[in-house]
Coordinates of C-alpha atoms in Angstrom, one line a residue:
X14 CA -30.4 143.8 174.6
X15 CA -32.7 145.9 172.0
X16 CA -36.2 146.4 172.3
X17 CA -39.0 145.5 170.1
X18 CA -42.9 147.6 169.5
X19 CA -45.4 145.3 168.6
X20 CA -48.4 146.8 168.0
X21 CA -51.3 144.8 167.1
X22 CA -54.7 146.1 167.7
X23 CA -56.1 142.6 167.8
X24 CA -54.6 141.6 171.2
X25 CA -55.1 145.5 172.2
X26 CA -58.8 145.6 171.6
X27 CA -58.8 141.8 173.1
X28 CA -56.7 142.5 176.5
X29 CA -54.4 139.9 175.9
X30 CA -51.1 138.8 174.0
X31 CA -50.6 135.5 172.2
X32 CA -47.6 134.4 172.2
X33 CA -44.9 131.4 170.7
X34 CA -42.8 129.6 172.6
X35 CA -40.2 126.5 172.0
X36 CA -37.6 125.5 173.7
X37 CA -34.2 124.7 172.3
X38 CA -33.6 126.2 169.0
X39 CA -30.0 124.8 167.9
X40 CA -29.6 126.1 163.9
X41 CA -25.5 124.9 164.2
X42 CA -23.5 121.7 163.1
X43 CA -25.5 120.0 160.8
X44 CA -28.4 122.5 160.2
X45 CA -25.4 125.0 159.2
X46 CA -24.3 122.8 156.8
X47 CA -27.5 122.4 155.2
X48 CA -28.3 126.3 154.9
X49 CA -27.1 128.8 152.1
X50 CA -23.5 129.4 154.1
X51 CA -22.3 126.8 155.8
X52 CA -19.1 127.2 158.4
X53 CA -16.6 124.9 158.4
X54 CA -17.4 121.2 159.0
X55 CA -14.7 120.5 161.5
X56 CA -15.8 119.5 164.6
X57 CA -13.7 118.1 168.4
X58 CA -16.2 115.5 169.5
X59 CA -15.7 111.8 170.1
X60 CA -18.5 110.4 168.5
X61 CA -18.1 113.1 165.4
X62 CA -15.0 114.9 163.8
X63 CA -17.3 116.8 160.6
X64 CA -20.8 118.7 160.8
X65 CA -21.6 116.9 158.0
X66 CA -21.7 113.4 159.7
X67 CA -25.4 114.7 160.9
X68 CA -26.4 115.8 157.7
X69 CA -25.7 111.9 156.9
X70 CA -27.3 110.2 160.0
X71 CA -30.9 112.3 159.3
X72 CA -30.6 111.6 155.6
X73 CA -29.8 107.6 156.5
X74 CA -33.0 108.0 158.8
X75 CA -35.8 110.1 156.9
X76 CA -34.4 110.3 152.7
X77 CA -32.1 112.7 151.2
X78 CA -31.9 116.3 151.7
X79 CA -31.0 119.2 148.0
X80 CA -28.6 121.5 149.9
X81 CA -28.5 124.2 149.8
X82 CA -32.3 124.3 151.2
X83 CA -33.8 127.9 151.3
X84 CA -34.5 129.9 154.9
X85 CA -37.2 128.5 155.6
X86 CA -36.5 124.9 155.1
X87 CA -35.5 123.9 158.6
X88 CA -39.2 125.3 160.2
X89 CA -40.9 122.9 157.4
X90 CA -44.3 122.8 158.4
X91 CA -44.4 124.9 161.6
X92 CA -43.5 128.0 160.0
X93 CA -46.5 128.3 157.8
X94 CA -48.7 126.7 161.1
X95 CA -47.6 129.8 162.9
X96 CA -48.2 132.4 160.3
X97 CA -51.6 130.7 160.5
X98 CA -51.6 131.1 164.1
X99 CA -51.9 135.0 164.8
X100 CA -49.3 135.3 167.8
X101 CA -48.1 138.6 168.3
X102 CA -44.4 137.8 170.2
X103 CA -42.6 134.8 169.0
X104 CA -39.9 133.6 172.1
X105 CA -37.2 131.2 171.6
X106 CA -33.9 129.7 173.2
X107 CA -31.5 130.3 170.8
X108 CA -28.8 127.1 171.9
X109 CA -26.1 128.2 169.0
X110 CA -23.6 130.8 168.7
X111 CA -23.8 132.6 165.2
X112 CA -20.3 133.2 164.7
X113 CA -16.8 133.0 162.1
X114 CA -14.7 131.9 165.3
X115 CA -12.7 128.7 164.9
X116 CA -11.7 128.6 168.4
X117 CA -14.0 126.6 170.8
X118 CA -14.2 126.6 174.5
X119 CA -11.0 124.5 176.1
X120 CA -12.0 120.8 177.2
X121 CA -15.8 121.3 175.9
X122 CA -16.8 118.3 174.1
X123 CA -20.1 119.9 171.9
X124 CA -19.7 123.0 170.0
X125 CA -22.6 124.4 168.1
X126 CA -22.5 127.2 165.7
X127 CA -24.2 128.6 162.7
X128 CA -22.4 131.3 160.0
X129 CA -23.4 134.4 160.9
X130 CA -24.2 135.0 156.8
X131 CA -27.0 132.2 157.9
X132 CA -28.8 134.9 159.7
X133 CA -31.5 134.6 157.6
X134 CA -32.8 131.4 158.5
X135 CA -33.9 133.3 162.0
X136 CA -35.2 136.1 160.3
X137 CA -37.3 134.1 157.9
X138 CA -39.3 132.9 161.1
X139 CA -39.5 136.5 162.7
X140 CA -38.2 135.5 165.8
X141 CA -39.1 138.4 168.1
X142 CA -36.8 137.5 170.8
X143 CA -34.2 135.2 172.5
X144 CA -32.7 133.8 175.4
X145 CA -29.1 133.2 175.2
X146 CA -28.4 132.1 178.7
X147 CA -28.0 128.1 178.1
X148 CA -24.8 125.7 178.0
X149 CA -24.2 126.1 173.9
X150 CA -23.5 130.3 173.6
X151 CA -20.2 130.0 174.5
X152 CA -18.6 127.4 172.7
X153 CA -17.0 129.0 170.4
X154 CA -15.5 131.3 173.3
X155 CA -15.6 135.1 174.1
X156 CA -15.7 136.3 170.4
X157 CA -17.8 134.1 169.4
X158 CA -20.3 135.5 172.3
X159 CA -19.5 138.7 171.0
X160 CA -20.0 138.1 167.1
X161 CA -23.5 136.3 168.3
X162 CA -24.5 140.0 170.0
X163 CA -23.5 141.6 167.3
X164 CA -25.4 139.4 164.5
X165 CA -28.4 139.2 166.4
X166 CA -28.8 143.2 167.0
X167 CA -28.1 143.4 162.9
X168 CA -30.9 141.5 163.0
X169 CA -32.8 143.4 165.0
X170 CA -34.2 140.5 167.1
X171 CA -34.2 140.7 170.6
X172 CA -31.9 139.2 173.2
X173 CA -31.4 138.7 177.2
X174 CA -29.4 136.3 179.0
X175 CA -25.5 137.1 177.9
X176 CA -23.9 140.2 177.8
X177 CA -20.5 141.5 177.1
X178 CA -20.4 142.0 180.9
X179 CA -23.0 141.1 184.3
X180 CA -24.9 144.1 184.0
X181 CA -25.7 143.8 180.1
X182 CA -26.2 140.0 180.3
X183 CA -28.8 141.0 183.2
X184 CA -30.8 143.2 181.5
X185 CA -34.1 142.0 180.1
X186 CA -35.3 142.1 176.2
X187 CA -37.9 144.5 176.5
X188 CA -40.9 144.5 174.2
X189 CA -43.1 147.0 174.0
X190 CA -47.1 146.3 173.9
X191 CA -49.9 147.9 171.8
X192 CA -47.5 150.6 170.4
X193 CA -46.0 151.3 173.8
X194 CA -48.7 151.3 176.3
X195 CA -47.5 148.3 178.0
X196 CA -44.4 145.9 177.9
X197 CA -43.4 142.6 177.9
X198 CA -40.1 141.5 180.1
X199 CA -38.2 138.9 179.2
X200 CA -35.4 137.8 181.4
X201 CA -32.9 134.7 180.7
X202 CA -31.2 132.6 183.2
X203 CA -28.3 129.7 183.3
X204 CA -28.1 127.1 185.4
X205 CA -24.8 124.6 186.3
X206 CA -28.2 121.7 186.3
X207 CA -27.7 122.3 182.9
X208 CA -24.2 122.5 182.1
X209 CA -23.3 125.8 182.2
X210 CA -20.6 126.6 184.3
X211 CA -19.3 129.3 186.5
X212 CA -16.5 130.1 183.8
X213 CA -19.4 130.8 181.6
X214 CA -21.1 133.7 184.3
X215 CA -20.4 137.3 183.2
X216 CA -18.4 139.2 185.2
X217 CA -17.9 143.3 185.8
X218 CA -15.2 143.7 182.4
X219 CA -16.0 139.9 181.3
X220 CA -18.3 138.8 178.3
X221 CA -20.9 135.8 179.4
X222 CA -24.3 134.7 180.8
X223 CA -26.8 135.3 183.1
X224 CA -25.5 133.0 185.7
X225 CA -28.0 131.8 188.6
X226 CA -25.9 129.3 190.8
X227 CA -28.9 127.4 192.7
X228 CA -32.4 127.8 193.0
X229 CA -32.5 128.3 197.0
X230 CA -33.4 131.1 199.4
X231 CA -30.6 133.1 197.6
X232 CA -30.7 132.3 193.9
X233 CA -34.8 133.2 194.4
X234 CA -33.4 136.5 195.5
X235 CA -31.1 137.1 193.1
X236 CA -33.8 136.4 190.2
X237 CA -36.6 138.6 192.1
X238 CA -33.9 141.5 192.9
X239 CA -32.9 141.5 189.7
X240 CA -36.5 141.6 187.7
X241 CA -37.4 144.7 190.7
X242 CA -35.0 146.7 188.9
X243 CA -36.4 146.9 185.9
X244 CA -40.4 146.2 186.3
X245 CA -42.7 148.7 186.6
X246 CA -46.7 148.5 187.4
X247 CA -47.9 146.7 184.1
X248 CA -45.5 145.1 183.0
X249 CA -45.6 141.2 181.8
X250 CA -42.9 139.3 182.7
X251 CA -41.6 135.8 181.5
X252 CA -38.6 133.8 182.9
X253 CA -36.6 132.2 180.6
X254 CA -34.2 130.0 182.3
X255 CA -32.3 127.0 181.3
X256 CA -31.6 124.0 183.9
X257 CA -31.9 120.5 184.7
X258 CA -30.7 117.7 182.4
X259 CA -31.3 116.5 179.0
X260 CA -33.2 113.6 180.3
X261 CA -35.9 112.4 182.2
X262 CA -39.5 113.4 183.1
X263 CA -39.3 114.1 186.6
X264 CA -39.9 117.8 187.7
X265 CA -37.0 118.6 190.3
X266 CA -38.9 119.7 193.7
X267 CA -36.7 122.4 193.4
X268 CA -37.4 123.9 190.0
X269 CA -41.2 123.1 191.3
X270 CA -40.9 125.6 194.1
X271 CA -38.7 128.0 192.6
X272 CA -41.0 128.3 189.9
X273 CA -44.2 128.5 192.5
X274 CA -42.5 131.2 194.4
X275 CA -41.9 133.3 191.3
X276 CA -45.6 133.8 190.8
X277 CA -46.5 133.5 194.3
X278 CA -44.2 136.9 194.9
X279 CA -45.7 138.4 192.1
X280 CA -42.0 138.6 189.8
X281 CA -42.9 136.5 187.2
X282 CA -46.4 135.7 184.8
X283 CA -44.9 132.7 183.2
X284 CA -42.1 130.2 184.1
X285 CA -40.0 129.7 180.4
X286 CA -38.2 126.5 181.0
X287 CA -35.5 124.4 178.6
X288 CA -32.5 121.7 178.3
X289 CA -34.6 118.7 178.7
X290 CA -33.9 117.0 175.0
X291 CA -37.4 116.2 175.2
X292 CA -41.0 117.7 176.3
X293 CA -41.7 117.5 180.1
X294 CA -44.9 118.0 182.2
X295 CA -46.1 121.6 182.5
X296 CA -48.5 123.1 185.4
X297 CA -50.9 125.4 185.7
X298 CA -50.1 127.4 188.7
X299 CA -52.4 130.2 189.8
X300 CA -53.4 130.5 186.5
X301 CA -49.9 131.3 185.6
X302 CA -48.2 129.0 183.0
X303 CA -45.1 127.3 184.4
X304 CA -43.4 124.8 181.2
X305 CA -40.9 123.3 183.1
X306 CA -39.0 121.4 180.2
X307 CA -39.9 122.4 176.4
X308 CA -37.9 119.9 174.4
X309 CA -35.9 120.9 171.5
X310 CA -37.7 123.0 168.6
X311 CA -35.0 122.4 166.6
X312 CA -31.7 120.2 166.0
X313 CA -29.4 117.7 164.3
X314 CA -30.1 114.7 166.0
X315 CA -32.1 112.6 163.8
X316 CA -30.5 109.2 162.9
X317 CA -28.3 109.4 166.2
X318 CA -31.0 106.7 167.6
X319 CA -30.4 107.1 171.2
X320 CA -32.9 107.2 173.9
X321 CA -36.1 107.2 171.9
X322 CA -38.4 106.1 174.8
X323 CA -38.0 109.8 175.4
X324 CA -39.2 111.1 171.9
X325 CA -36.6 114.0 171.6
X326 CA -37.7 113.6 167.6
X327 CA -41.0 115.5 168.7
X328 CA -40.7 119.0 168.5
X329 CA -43.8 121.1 170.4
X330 CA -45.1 124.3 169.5
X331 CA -46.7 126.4 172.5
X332 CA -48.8 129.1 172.0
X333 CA -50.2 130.5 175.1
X334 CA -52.5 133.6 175.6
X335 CA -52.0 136.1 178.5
X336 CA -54.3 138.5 179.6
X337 CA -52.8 142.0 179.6
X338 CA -53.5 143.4 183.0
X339 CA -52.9 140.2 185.1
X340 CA -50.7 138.1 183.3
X341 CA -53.2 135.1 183.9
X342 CA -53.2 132.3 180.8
X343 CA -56.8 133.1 179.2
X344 CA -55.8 129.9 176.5
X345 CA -53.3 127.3 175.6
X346 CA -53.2 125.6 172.3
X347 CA -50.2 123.1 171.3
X348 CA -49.2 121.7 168.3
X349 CA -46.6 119.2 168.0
X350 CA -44.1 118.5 164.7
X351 CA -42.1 115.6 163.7
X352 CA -38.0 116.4 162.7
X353 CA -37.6 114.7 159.7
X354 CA -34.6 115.6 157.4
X355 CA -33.8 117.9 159.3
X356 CA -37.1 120.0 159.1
X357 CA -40.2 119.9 161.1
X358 CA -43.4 118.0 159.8
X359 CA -46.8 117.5 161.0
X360 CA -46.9 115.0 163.6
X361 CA -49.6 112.0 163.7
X362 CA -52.7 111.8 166.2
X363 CA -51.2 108.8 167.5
X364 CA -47.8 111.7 168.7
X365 CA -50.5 114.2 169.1
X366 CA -51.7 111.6 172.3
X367 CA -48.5 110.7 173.5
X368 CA -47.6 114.4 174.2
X369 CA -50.6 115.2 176.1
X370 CA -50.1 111.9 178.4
X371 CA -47.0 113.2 179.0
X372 CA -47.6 117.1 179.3
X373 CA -50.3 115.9 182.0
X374 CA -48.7 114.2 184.6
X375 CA -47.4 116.9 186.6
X376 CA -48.5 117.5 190.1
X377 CA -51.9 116.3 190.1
X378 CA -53.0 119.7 191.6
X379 CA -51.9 121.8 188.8
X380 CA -51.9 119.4 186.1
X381 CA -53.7 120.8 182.6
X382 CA -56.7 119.4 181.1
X383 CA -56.0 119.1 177.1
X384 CA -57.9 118.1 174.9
X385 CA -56.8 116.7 171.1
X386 CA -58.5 118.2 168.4
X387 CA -59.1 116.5 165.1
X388 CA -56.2 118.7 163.7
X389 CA -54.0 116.9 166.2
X390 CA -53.4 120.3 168.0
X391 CA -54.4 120.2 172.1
X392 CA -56.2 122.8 173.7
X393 CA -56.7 124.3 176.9
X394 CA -59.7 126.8 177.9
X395 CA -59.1 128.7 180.9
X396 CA -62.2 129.4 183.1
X397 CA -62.1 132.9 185.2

């Protein structure tokens, strides 16, 4: 973990923090290739024995691609969309390890990683932090965990979720608020719903992730116990956890409550959730923003041509504002992006419709009221 001070007296002056959120940001296999240094192509699937396979499926889908493409190639147009937005903290799940290792995990059939000399393309977007804690860190084994740490803190962007033990993989990326006066705590969390297993979970002298087992009377314990340590009157806190499966809509009743009784007890101000391959339906809870299922930001899947009722080719920007002192959601604006040679384009108002249908039909309750703006972006206005 390393901290970050952001200090920008527009959300100081304002009370609040706006922030960026996506969920799975997977920069390995055939994004690698793409970039400036790519690894070696060799890959153990089934389906795919060379990283540049990908590179082929999205250019037999969407047109050709110049390799090398420069840094900021594979944001396309969301990276100059959130310049234009203003946030002050941009949050991510980062599902590839950045490493040289040529070893990958025993019997796992996926293996993502990106050159660490590829760095670069996450700096270009000025990712503030990361959550490491998902079924993809590991798959290039213990070194590659390490090398990922390692690259990351170069890089001076934050981390949480895997450590090269329990305690450091516990510990939250802390970022400090209007040049120290308050903080933001982020904390990541694996789930087995998800794929990661218990070989994965750090241990006392063993590198790995923040593993949380179930999301019953103990596993809620185990996340509020371990957010107590470290939270102190003031602070914001997100969860970041990764569970449930790549597909399907639903909202487990468990994750539902789990994710109530976080803000209920007061641990967390907003519910950071990922692994779905697609966008789920969020809530508004309290006034505390629970995403239960962000979809993938970015990946190498175009062309594949599985699944598509599901629309994992929609990538969704989210770009929530907090109130400082209570940790309420003051606004919510979204703004969805097509992957298209491997880079992220504008998406249509037609997409811009189907992603609010499906982002509002969550519990009826708690279910948000967007609205789709002649931009294609939706918006949310909280009342207090």
């Amino acid at each position: 973990m390393i901290g970050k001070d952001i200090d920008r007296n527009t959300h100081q002056s304002r009370g609040s923090v706006r922030l960026f959120l996506c969920g799975d940001v997977m920069t390995g296999r055939g994004i690698d290739q793409i970039l400036p240094h790519p690894s070696s192509p060799e890959l153990f699937e089934s389906y795919m024995k060379s990283a540049l396979g990908y590179v082929h499926l999205a250019e037999s889908a969407s047109g050709p691609i110049s390799r090398p493409v420069d840094w900021a190639y594979i944001w396309g147009e969301a990276l100059p969309a959130l310049d234009a937005s203003v946030v002050h903290l941009r949050l991510i799940n980062l599902e590839t390890a950045i490493t040289h290792s040529d070893s990958p995990w025993p019997g796992k059939a996926v293996n993502y990683r990106m050159n660490p000399a590829n760095i670069d393309s996450l700096k270009v977007a000025s990712i503030t932090a990361c959550n490491l804690a998902n079924n993809h860190v590991l798959d290039w084994g213990e070194q590659g965990l390490l090398q990922t740490l390692e690259t990351l803190d170069s890089a001076r962007i934050a981390h949480t979720g895997a450590g090269k033990n329990g305690t450091e993989a516990g510990r939250p990326a802390v970022i400090d608020l209007a040049g120290g006066d308050q903080r933001l705590l982020l904390f990541g969390f694996g789930m087995p719903s998800s794929g990661v297993g218990h070989a994965w979970a750090a241990g006392e002298d063993r590198p790995g992730v923040n593993f949380l087992a179930s999301l019953d009377d103990a596993g809620f314990r185990r996340v509020y116990d371990a957010m107590a340590q470290f939270r102190v009157p003031g602070d914001l806190v997100i969860v970041s956890v990764h569970w449930g499966p790549n597909w399907g809509f639903d909202i487990d009743p468990a994750a539902r409550d789990f994710a109530h009784r976080l803000i209920d007890s007061g641990a967390a101000d907003l519910v950071h959730g990922h692994s779905s391959h697609h966008i789920k339906p969020l809530e508004i809870y309290r006034n505390k923003l629970i995403l239960y299922g962000c979809g993938d930001f970015l990946n190498d899947y175009e062309g594949i041509g599985e699944l598509e009722g599901f629309r994992p080719d929609l990538a969704l920007m989210y770009l929530p504002t907090l109130a400082l002192q209570t940790g309420e959601l003051e606004a919510l604006e979204l703004k969805p992006f097509l992957i298209r040679r491997l880079s992220l384009a504008k998406a249509t108002m037609k997409d811009s419709a189907w992603v609010r249908n499906i982002l509002c039909q969550g519990d009826r309750s708690n279910a948000p009221s967007l609205t789709v703006a002649p931009d294609g972006s939706l918006h949310l206005e909280t009342q207090h």
